[in-house]
Amino acid sequence: MSLYPDILFHFTKKEFLYEILRDTFRISYAREKIIGPNEYREFAVPMVSFCDLKLSELKIHMEKYGSYGIGLTKEWANRNGLSPVMYINRNAQITDDLLGGLSGVYAHMNKINDLAELEKLNTSYVNIMNTYRYIKNYEGELKRNGKVQDENFRFADEREWRYVPKLRTEGVNPFVAISKIKTKKKKEFYNKKVSHIKLSFQPDDIKYLIVENDHEIGNLIEHLESVKGRFDRATKNRLASRILTSERINKDI
């Protein structure tokens, strides 16, 4: 029996879960920092993130990302090209070697403002650069809203999977410098550039919906009722039976 479930979860705030059910997943730029013994890189990547965790492992994850979630099948994830990230030790020489090897790529990309110029990059160069978007430190500093919550957080515990648009997706910067999204206004500017990209799912791809408490189950069912163009009656009934609460998960699972 595998240590990993057949479901990927995405946790968020209530309004964003409702938006996902009304429309679908939207891509946004996430801040990333990769640290080695002597080298480090900061940048932002357009993505949607998920966790490869069992219900019994969700408590800490929900504390960080929100009590509202959606669980989708790994079959759906495979169809859409999601991938687990590659965790790398910040104390290992290989991390410095990798960062050093990619530094020329990053410096070059950081100077390119013309998307047409990106098309001149050869395939090998692009493939190497793409590795950058799926790397994360095994453990490191966890920040939320600009504040350090844990100086030695083990990111590998999240078992993260990502959906990242293809490098040559029209109109999309595969990387942006961290300085370009430091403010909310700047980040919104870049998120608008990827707003046309959607990570879609069908009702049958949904295994679980999670709200905070029992009182919110009725509200979620009402929301499913209002999304008439997305879910038929049989689907709404099936999904209603798959609603869990974060309170119940924390207490009983």
PDB file of C-alpha atoms in Angstrom:
ATOM      1  CA  MET A   1       0.000   0.000   0.000  1.00  0.00           C
ATOM      2  CA  SER A   2       1.435   3.344  -1.061  1.00  0.00           C
ATOM      3  CA  LEU A   3       2.426   6.027   1.435  1.00  0.00           C
ATOM      4  CA  TYR A   4       0.850   8.558  -0.909  1.00  0.00           C
ATOM      5  CA  PRO A   5      -2.866   9.131  -1.569  1.00  0.00           C
ATOM      6  CA  ASP A   6      -4.565   9.196  -4.972  1.00  0.00           C
ATOM      7  CA  ILE A   7      -5.711  12.773  -4.353  1.00  0.00           C
ATOM      8  CA  LEU A   8      -4.049  16.179  -4.515  1.00  0.00           C
ATOM      9  CA  PHE A   9      -5.420  18.938  -2.282  1.00  0.00           C
ATOM     10  CA  HIS A  10      -5.442  22.693  -2.818  1.00  0.00           C
ATOM     11  CA  PHE A  11      -6.226  24.869   0.216  1.00  0.00           C
ATOM     12  CA  THR A  12      -7.192  28.506   0.141  1.00  0.00           C
ATOM     13  CA  LYS A  13      -9.599  31.096   1.554  1.00  0.00           C
ATOM     14  CA  LYS A  14     -13.370  30.701   1.365  1.00  0.00           C
ATOM     15  CA  GLU A  15     -13.908  33.254  -1.408  1.00  0.00           C
ATOM     16  CA  PHE A  16     -11.215  31.665  -3.563  1.00  0.00           C
ATOM     17  CA  LEU A  17     -12.670  28.164  -3.163  1.00  0.00           C
ATOM     18  CA  TYR A  18     -16.031  29.507  -4.313  1.00  0.00           C
ATOM     19  CA  GLU A  19     -14.326  31.190  -7.262  1.00  0.00           C
ATOM     20  CA  ILE A  20     -12.576  27.939  -8.216  1.00  0.00           C
ATOM     21  CA  LEU A  21     -15.922  26.114  -8.227  1.00  0.00           C
ATOM     22  CA  ARG A  22     -17.589  28.907 -10.180  1.00  0.00           C
ATOM     23  CA  ASP A  23     -14.856  29.170 -12.798  1.00  0.00           C
ATOM     24  CA  THR A  24     -11.678  27.109 -12.323  1.00  0.00           C
ATOM     25  CA  PHE A  25      -8.096  27.510 -11.072  1.00  0.00           C
ATOM     26  CA  ARG A  26      -6.359  30.759 -11.941  1.00  0.00           C
ATOM     27  CA  ILE A  27      -2.603  30.991 -12.359  1.00  0.00           C
ATOM     28  CA  SER A  28      -0.661  33.437 -10.187  1.00  0.00           C
ATOM     29  CA  TYR A  29       2.991  34.293  -9.612  1.00  0.00           C
ATOM     30  CA  ALA A  30       4.468  32.759  -6.447  1.00  0.00           C
ATOM     31  CA  ARG A  31       7.649  33.935  -4.759  1.00  0.00           C
ATOM     32  CA  GLU A  32      10.400  31.328  -4.633  1.00  0.00           C
ATOM     33  CA  LYS A  33      13.809  31.301  -2.945  1.00  0.00           C
ATOM     34  CA  ILE A  34      16.398  28.566  -3.446  1.00  0.00           C
ATOM     35  CA  ILE A  35      19.311  28.655  -0.989  1.00  0.00           C
ATOM     36  CA  GLY A  36      22.613  26.775  -1.094  1.00  0.00           C
ATOM     37  CA  PRO A  37      25.673  26.860   1.179  1.00  0.00           C
ATOM     38  CA  ASN A  38      26.938  30.014  -0.548  1.00  0.00           C
ATOM     39  CA  GLU A  39      24.465  30.815  -3.304  1.00  0.00           C
ATOM     40  CA  TYR A  40      20.814  31.764  -3.416  1.00  0.00           C
ATOM     41  CA  ARG A  41      18.265  32.870  -5.976  1.00  0.00           C
ATOM     42  CA  GLU A  42      14.929  34.634  -5.604  1.00  0.00           C
ATOM     43  CA  PHE A  43      12.353  34.851  -8.369  1.00  0.00           C
ATOM     44  CA  ALA A  44       8.648  34.373  -9.072  1.00  0.00           C
ATOM     45  CA  VAL A  45       6.984  31.626 -11.114  1.00  0.00           C
ATOM     46  CA  PRO A  46       3.404  31.401 -12.438  1.00  0.00           C
ATOM     47  CA  MET A  47       1.761  28.328 -10.908  1.00  0.00           C
ATOM     48  CA  VAL A  48      -0.969  26.606  -8.962  1.00  0.00           C
ATOM     49  CA  SER A  49       0.227  24.490  -6.018  1.00  0.00           C
ATOM     50  CA  PHE A  50      -1.192  21.334  -4.450  1.00  0.00           C
ATOM     51  CA  CYS A  51      -0.179  18.974  -1.656  1.00  0.00           C
ATOM     52  CA  ASP A  52       0.182  15.202  -1.879  1.00  0.00           C
ATOM     53  CA  LEU A  53      -1.112  14.514   1.632  1.00  0.00           C
ATOM     54  CA  LYS A  54      -3.572  12.115   3.211  1.00  0.00           C
ATOM     55  CA  LEU A  55      -6.548  13.436   5.157  1.00  0.00           C
ATOM     56  CA  SER A  56      -4.805  12.520   8.403  1.00  0.00           C
ATOM     57  CA  GLU A  57      -1.825  14.728   7.456  1.00  0.00           C
ATOM     58  CA  LEU A  58      -3.721  17.903   6.563  1.00  0.00           C
ATOM     59  CA  LYS A  59      -3.948  19.649   9.936  1.00  0.00           C
ATOM     60  CA  ILE A  60      -0.684  21.614   9.811  1.00  0.00           C
ATOM     61  CA  HIS A  61      -1.103  22.326   6.112  1.00  0.00           C
ATOM     62  CA  MET A  62      -4.543  23.886   6.672  1.00  0.00           C
ATOM     63  CA  GLU A  63      -3.136  26.103   9.407  1.00  0.00           C
ATOM     64  CA  LYS A  64      -0.819  27.695   6.842  1.00  0.00           C
ATOM     65  CA  TYR A  65      -2.975  27.852   3.726  1.00  0.00           C
ATOM     66  CA  GLY A  66      -6.589  28.015   4.872  1.00  0.00           C
ATOM     67  CA  SER A  67      -9.442  25.801   6.021  1.00  0.00           C
ATOM     68  CA  TYR A  68     -11.149  25.615   2.623  1.00  0.00           C
ATOM     69  CA  GLY A  69      -9.998  23.108   0.077  1.00  0.00           C
ATOM     70  CA  ILE A  70     -10.650  20.960  -2.934  1.00  0.00           C
ATOM     71  CA  GLY A  71      -9.276  17.470  -3.511  1.00  0.00           C
ATOM     72  CA  LEU A  72      -8.805  16.237  -7.075  1.00  0.00           C
ATOM     73  CA  THR A  73      -7.716  12.893  -8.448  1.00  0.00           C
ATOM     74  CA  LYS A  74      -4.147  12.170  -9.459  1.00  0.00           C
ATOM     75  CA  GLU A  75      -5.537  10.953 -12.756  1.00  0.00           C
ATOM     76  CA  TRP A  76      -6.662  14.536 -13.356  1.00  0.00           C
ATOM     77  CA  ALA A  77      -3.220  15.788 -12.298  1.00  0.00           C
ATOM     78  CA  ASN A  78      -1.494  13.465 -14.752  1.00  0.00           C
ATOM     79  CA  ARG A  79      -3.773  14.503 -17.608  1.00  0.00           C
ATOM     80  CA  ASN A  80      -2.881  18.132 -16.984  1.00  0.00           C
ATOM     81  CA  GLY A  81       0.868  17.659 -16.619  1.00  0.00           C
ATOM     82  CA  LEU A  82       1.270  18.486 -12.936  1.00  0.00           C
ATOM     83  CA  SER A  83       4.520  17.379 -11.316  1.00  0.00           C
ATOM     84  CA  PRO A  84       5.904  16.996  -7.802  1.00  0.00           C
ATOM     85  CA  VAL A  85       8.652  19.462  -7.012  1.00  0.00           C
ATOM     86  CA  MET A  86      12.261  18.373  -6.517  1.00  0.00           C
ATOM     87  CA  TYR A  87      13.450  19.074  -2.969  1.00  0.00           C
ATOM     88  CA  ILE A  88      17.090  19.960  -2.575  1.00  0.00           C
ATOM     89  CA  ASN A  89      19.244  20.371   0.550  1.00  0.00           C
ATOM     90  CA  ARG A  90      20.361  23.937   1.252  1.00  0.00           C
ATOM     91  CA  ASN A  91      23.535  22.561   2.912  1.00  0.00           C
ATOM     92  CA  ALA A  92      24.648  20.404  -0.018  1.00  0.00           C
ATOM     93  CA  GLN A  93      27.242  21.423  -2.588  1.00  0.00           C
ATOM     94  CA  ILE A  94      24.990  20.192  -5.367  1.00  0.00           C
ATOM     95  CA  THR A  95      22.637  23.071  -4.580  1.00  0.00           C
ATOM     96  CA  ASP A  96      25.382  25.635  -5.135  1.00  0.00           C
ATOM     97  CA  ASP A  97      26.465  23.786  -8.277  1.00  0.00           C
ATOM     98  CA  LEU A  98      22.940  23.876  -9.644  1.00  0.00           C
ATOM     99  CA  LEU A  99      22.402  27.539  -8.792  1.00  0.00           C
ATOM    100  CA  GLY A 100      25.744  28.439 -10.303  1.00  0.00           C
ATOM    101  CA  GLY A 101      24.990  26.482 -13.450  1.00  0.00           C
ATOM    102  CA  LEU A 102      21.648  28.201 -13.864  1.00  0.00           C
ATOM    103  CA  SER A 103      22.807  31.683 -12.917  1.00  0.00           C
ATOM    104  CA  GLY A 104      23.618  32.605 -16.498  1.00  0.00           C
ATOM    105  CA  VAL A 105      20.159  31.505 -17.582  1.00  0.00           C
ATOM    106  CA  TYR A 106      18.503  33.486 -14.804  1.00  0.00           C
ATOM    107  CA  ALA A 107      20.573  36.624 -15.500  1.00  0.00           C
ATOM    108  CA  HIS A 108      19.722  36.458 -19.173  1.00  0.00           C
ATOM    109  CA  MET A 109      16.018  35.903 -18.571  1.00  0.00           C
ATOM    110  CA  ASN A 110      15.930  38.769 -16.125  1.00  0.00           C
ATOM    111  CA  LYS A 111      17.089  41.141 -18.864  1.00  0.00           C
ATOM    112  CA  ILE A 112      14.593  40.061 -21.488  1.00  0.00           C
ATOM    113  CA  ASN A 113      11.457  42.188 -21.605  1.00  0.00           C
ATOM    114  CA  ASP A 114      10.500  41.364 -25.158  1.00  0.00           C
ATOM    115  CA  LEU A 115       8.614  38.071 -25.249  1.00  0.00           C
ATOM    116  CA  ALA A 116       9.554  37.625 -28.887  1.00  0.00           C
ATOM    117  CA  GLU A 117      13.168  37.499 -27.785  1.00  0.00           C
ATOM    118  CA  LEU A 118      12.382  34.425 -25.693  1.00  0.00           C
ATOM    119  CA  GLU A 119      11.605  32.526 -28.881  1.00  0.00           C
ATOM    120  CA  LYS A 120      15.255  32.823 -29.892  1.00  0.00           C
ATOM    121  CA  LEU A 121      16.363  30.617 -27.032  1.00  0.00           C
ATOM    122  CA  ASN A 122      17.225  27.142 -28.186  1.00  0.00           C
ATOM    123  CA  THR A 123      15.453  24.045 -26.907  1.00  0.00           C
ATOM    124  CA  SER A 124      18.272  22.848 -24.642  1.00  0.00           C
ATOM    125  CA  TYR A 125      18.546  26.251 -22.981  1.00  0.00           C
ATOM    126  CA  VAL A 126      14.825  26.349 -22.346  1.00  0.00           C
ATOM    127  CA  ASN A 127      14.738  22.817 -20.933  1.00  0.00           C
ATOM    128  CA  ILE A 128      17.505  23.596 -18.445  1.00  0.00           C
ATOM    129  CA  MET A 129      15.741  26.745 -17.370  1.00  0.00           C
ATOM    130  CA  ASN A 130      12.491  24.876 -16.847  1.00  0.00           C
ATOM    131  CA  THR A 131      14.127  22.775 -14.108  1.00  0.00           C
ATOM    132  CA  TYR A 132      14.366  25.942 -12.039  1.00  0.00           C
ATOM    133  CA  ARG A 133      10.582  26.148 -11.761  1.00  0.00           C
ATOM    134  CA  TYR A 134      10.274  22.769 -10.028  1.00  0.00           C
ATOM    135  CA  ILE A 135      13.009  23.097  -7.387  1.00  0.00           C
ATOM    136  CA  LYS A 136      12.441  23.900  -3.727  1.00  0.00           C
ATOM    137  CA  ASN A 137      14.592  23.698  -0.611  1.00  0.00           C
ATOM    138  CA  TYR A 138      13.984  20.641   1.546  1.00  0.00           C
ATOM    139  CA  GLU A 139      13.752  22.974   4.523  1.00  0.00           C
ATOM    140  CA  GLY A 140      14.242  26.664   5.131  1.00  0.00           C
ATOM    141  CA  GLU A 141      12.685  29.918   6.294  1.00  0.00           C
ATOM    142  CA  LEU A 142       8.893  30.102   6.145  1.00  0.00           C
ATOM    143  CA  LYS A 143       7.420  33.563   5.675  1.00  0.00           C
ATOM    144  CA  ARG A 144       3.777  34.634   5.711  1.00  0.00           C
ATOM    145  CA  ASN A 145       2.759  38.229   5.007  1.00  0.00           C
ATOM    146  CA  GLY A 146       6.379  39.325   5.210  1.00  0.00           C
ATOM    147  CA  LYS A 147       6.931  37.805   8.665  1.00  0.00           C
ATOM    148  CA  VAL A 148       9.079  34.791   9.520  1.00  0.00           C
ATOM    149  CA  GLN A 149       6.887  32.082  11.048  1.00  0.00           C
ATOM    150  CA  ASP A 150       9.481  29.310  11.153  1.00  0.00           C
ATOM    151  CA  GLU A 151      13.228  29.648  10.585  1.00  0.00           C
ATOM    152  CA  ASN A 152      13.658  25.988   9.766  1.00  0.00           C
ATOM    153  CA  PHE A 153      10.408  24.818   8.209  1.00  0.00           C
ATOM    154  CA  ARG A 154      10.517  21.447   6.428  1.00  0.00           C
ATOM    155  CA  PHE A 155       8.914  22.212   3.049  1.00  0.00           C
ATOM    156  CA  ALA A 156       9.258  18.573   2.025  1.00  0.00           C
ATOM    157  CA  ASP A 157       6.485  17.755   4.506  1.00  0.00           C
ATOM    158  CA  GLU A 158       4.051  19.453   2.108  1.00  0.00           C
ATOM    159  CA  ARG A 159       4.922  17.076  -0.733  1.00  0.00           C
ATOM    160  CA  GLU A 160       4.107  19.838  -3.195  1.00  0.00           C
ATOM    161  CA  TRP A 161       2.912  19.333  -6.751  1.00  0.00           C
ATOM    162  CA  ARG A 162       2.742  22.203  -9.225  1.00  0.00           C
ATOM    163  CA  TYR A 163       0.976  23.163 -12.375  1.00  0.00           C
ATOM    164  CA  VAL A 164       3.232  25.550 -14.292  1.00  0.00           C
ATOM    165  CA  PRO A 165       2.396  26.873 -17.777  1.00  0.00           C
ATOM    166  CA  LYS A 166       4.662  25.718 -20.576  1.00  0.00           C
ATOM    167  CA  LEU A 167       7.722  27.904 -21.061  1.00  0.00           C
ATOM    168  CA  ARG A 168       6.699  29.020 -24.508  1.00  0.00           C
ATOM    169  CA  THR A 169       3.108  29.884 -23.599  1.00  0.00           C
ATOM    170  CA  GLU A 170       2.209  33.018 -25.518  1.00  0.00           C
ATOM    171  CA  GLY A 171       2.118  36.192 -23.441  1.00  0.00           C
ATOM    172  CA  VAL A 172       3.572  34.573 -20.323  1.00  0.00           C
ATOM    173  CA  ASN A 173       6.837  35.407 -18.561  1.00  0.00           C
ATOM    174  CA  PRO A 174       8.104  32.050 -17.245  1.00  0.00           C
ATOM    175  CA  PHE A 175      10.077  33.912 -14.565  1.00  0.00           C
ATOM    176  CA  VAL A 176      10.023  37.415 -13.161  1.00  0.00           C
ATOM    177  CA  ALA A 177      12.540  39.034 -10.840  1.00  0.00           C
ATOM    178  CA  ILE A 178      11.398  39.160  -7.234  1.00  0.00           C
ATOM    179  CA  SER A 179      11.692  42.956  -7.282  1.00  0.00           C
ATOM    180  CA  LYS A 180       8.937  43.101  -9.896  1.00  0.00           C
ATOM    181  CA  ILE A 181       6.282  41.589  -7.599  1.00  0.00           C
ATOM    182  CA  LYS A 182       7.328  43.000  -4.215  1.00  0.00           C
ATOM    183  CA  THR A 183       4.142  45.037  -3.843  1.00  0.00           C
ATOM    184  CA  LYS A 184       0.546  43.887  -4.182  1.00  0.00           C
ATOM    185  CA  LYS A 185       0.044  46.253  -7.117  1.00  0.00           C
ATOM    186  CA  LYS A 186       3.093  44.908  -8.965  1.00  0.00           C
ATOM    187  CA  LYS A 187       2.041  41.312  -8.388  1.00  0.00           C
ATOM    188  CA  GLU A 188      -1.477  42.036  -9.669  1.00  0.00           C
ATOM    189  CA  PHE A 189       0.061  43.513 -12.833  1.00  0.00           C
ATOM    190  CA  TYR A 190       1.871  40.252 -13.613  1.00  0.00           C
ATOM    191  CA  ASN A 191      -1.044  38.075 -12.531  1.00  0.00           C
ATOM    192  CA  LYS A 192      -3.236  39.853 -15.083  1.00  0.00           C
ATOM    193  CA  LYS A 193      -0.787  38.763 -17.763  1.00  0.00           C
ATOM    194  CA  VAL A 194      -1.535  35.115 -16.988  1.00  0.00           C
ATOM    195  CA  SER A 195      -5.245  35.538 -16.240  1.00  0.00           C
ATOM    196  CA  HIS A 196      -6.159  33.935 -19.573  1.00  0.00           C
ATOM    197  CA  ILE A 197      -4.573  30.630 -18.517  1.00  0.00           C
ATOM    198  CA  LYS A 198      -6.898  28.278 -16.656  1.00  0.00           C
ATOM    199  CA  LEU A 199      -6.311  24.916 -15.024  1.00  0.00           C
ATOM    200  CA  SER A 200      -9.650  23.251 -15.655  1.00  0.00           C
ATOM    201  CA  PHE A 201     -11.322  20.243 -14.079  1.00  0.00           C
ATOM    202  CA  GLN A 202     -14.540  18.323 -14.503  1.00  0.00           C
ATOM    203  CA  PRO A 203     -16.990  17.475 -11.704  1.00  0.00           C
ATOM    204  CA  ASP A 204     -15.917  13.811 -11.749  1.00  0.00           C
ATOM    205  CA  ASP A 205     -12.347  14.910 -10.971  1.00  0.00           C
ATOM    206  CA  ILE A 206     -13.427  16.210  -7.542  1.00  0.00           C
ATOM    207  CA  LYS A 207     -13.058  13.765  -4.656  1.00  0.00           C
ATOM    208  CA  TYR A 208     -13.497  16.107  -1.684  1.00  0.00           C
ATOM    209  CA  LEU A 209     -14.583  19.638  -0.814  1.00  0.00           C
ATOM    210  CA  ILE A 210     -13.555  21.065   2.546  1.00  0.00           C
ATOM    211  CA  VAL A 211     -15.055  23.949   4.520  1.00  0.00           C
ATOM    212  CA  GLU A 212     -14.250  25.138   8.020  1.00  0.00           C
ATOM    213  CA  ASN A 213     -17.266  23.895  10.008  1.00  0.00           C
ATOM    214  CA  ASP A 214     -20.659  22.206   9.777  1.00  0.00           C
ATOM    215  CA  HIS A 215     -22.520  25.516   9.553  1.00  0.00           C
ATOM    216  CA  GLU A 216     -20.835  26.263   6.213  1.00  0.00           C
ATOM    217  CA  ILE A 217     -21.845  23.042   4.479  1.00  0.00           C
ATOM    218  CA  GLY A 218     -25.256  24.464   3.594  1.00  0.00           C
ATOM    219  CA  ASN A 219     -23.670  27.614   2.138  1.00  0.00           C
ATOM    220  CA  LEU A 220     -21.384  25.549  -0.049  1.00  0.00           C
ATOM    221  CA  ILE A 221     -24.291  23.443  -1.291  1.00  0.00           C
ATOM    222  CA  GLU A 222     -26.163  26.661  -2.117  1.00  0.00           C
ATOM    223  CA  HIS A 223     -23.135  27.866  -4.035  1.00  0.00           C
ATOM    224  CA  LEU A 224     -23.035  24.625  -6.006  1.00  0.00           C
ATOM    225  CA  GLU A 225     -26.731  25.155  -6.761  1.00  0.00           C
ATOM    226  CA  SER A 226     -26.014  28.648  -8.081  1.00  0.00           C
ATOM    227  CA  VAL A 227     -23.275  27.441 -10.422  1.00  0.00           C
ATOM    228  CA  LYS A 228     -25.855  26.010 -12.802  1.00  0.00           C
ATOM    229  CA  GLY A 229     -23.721  26.003 -15.910  1.00  0.00           C
ATOM    230  CA  ARG A 230     -20.946  24.017 -14.281  1.00  0.00           C
ATOM    231  CA  PHE A 231     -22.693  21.279 -12.311  1.00  0.00           C
ATOM    232  CA  ASP A 232     -25.858  19.318 -13.083  1.00  0.00           C
ATOM    233  CA  ARG A 233     -28.266  18.074 -10.403  1.00  0.00           C
ATOM    234  CA  ALA A 234     -26.742  14.597 -10.064  1.00  0.00           C
ATOM    235  CA  THR A 235     -23.263  16.083  -9.762  1.00  0.00           C
ATOM    236  CA  LYS A 236     -24.343  18.572  -7.101  1.00  0.00           C
ATOM    237  CA  ASN A 237     -25.886  15.770  -5.058  1.00  0.00           C
ATOM    238  CA  ARG A 238     -22.753  13.658  -5.375  1.00  0.00           C
ATOM    239  CA  LEU A 239     -20.482  16.549  -4.393  1.00  0.00           C
ATOM    240  CA  ALA A 240     -22.685  17.418  -1.420  1.00  0.00           C
ATOM    241  CA  SER A 241     -21.950  13.946  -0.044  1.00  0.00           C
ATOM    242  CA  ARG A 242     -18.209  14.570  -0.332  1.00  0.00           C
ATOM    243  CA  ILE A 243     -18.035  17.733   1.757  1.00  0.00           C
ATOM    244  CA  LEU A 244     -15.822  17.507   4.840  1.00  0.00           C
ATOM    245  CA  THR A 245     -15.011  20.103   7.483  1.00  0.00           C
ATOM    246  CA  SER A 246     -11.565  21.113   8.692  1.00  0.00           C
ATOM    247  CA  GLU A 247     -12.892  20.922  12.249  1.00  0.00           C
ATOM    248  CA  ARG A 248     -13.822  17.261  11.773  1.00  0.00           C
ATOM    249  CA  ILE A 249     -10.488  16.451  10.121  1.00  0.00           C
ATOM    250  CA  ASN A 250      -8.595  18.076  13.019  1.00  0.00           C
ATOM    251  CA  LYS A 251     -10.584  16.205  15.674  1.00  0.00           C
ATOM    252  CA  ASP A 252     -11.317  12.792  14.247  1.00  0.00           C
ATOM    253  CA  ILE A 253      -8.859  11.878  11.509  1.00  0.00           C
TER     254      ILE A 253
END
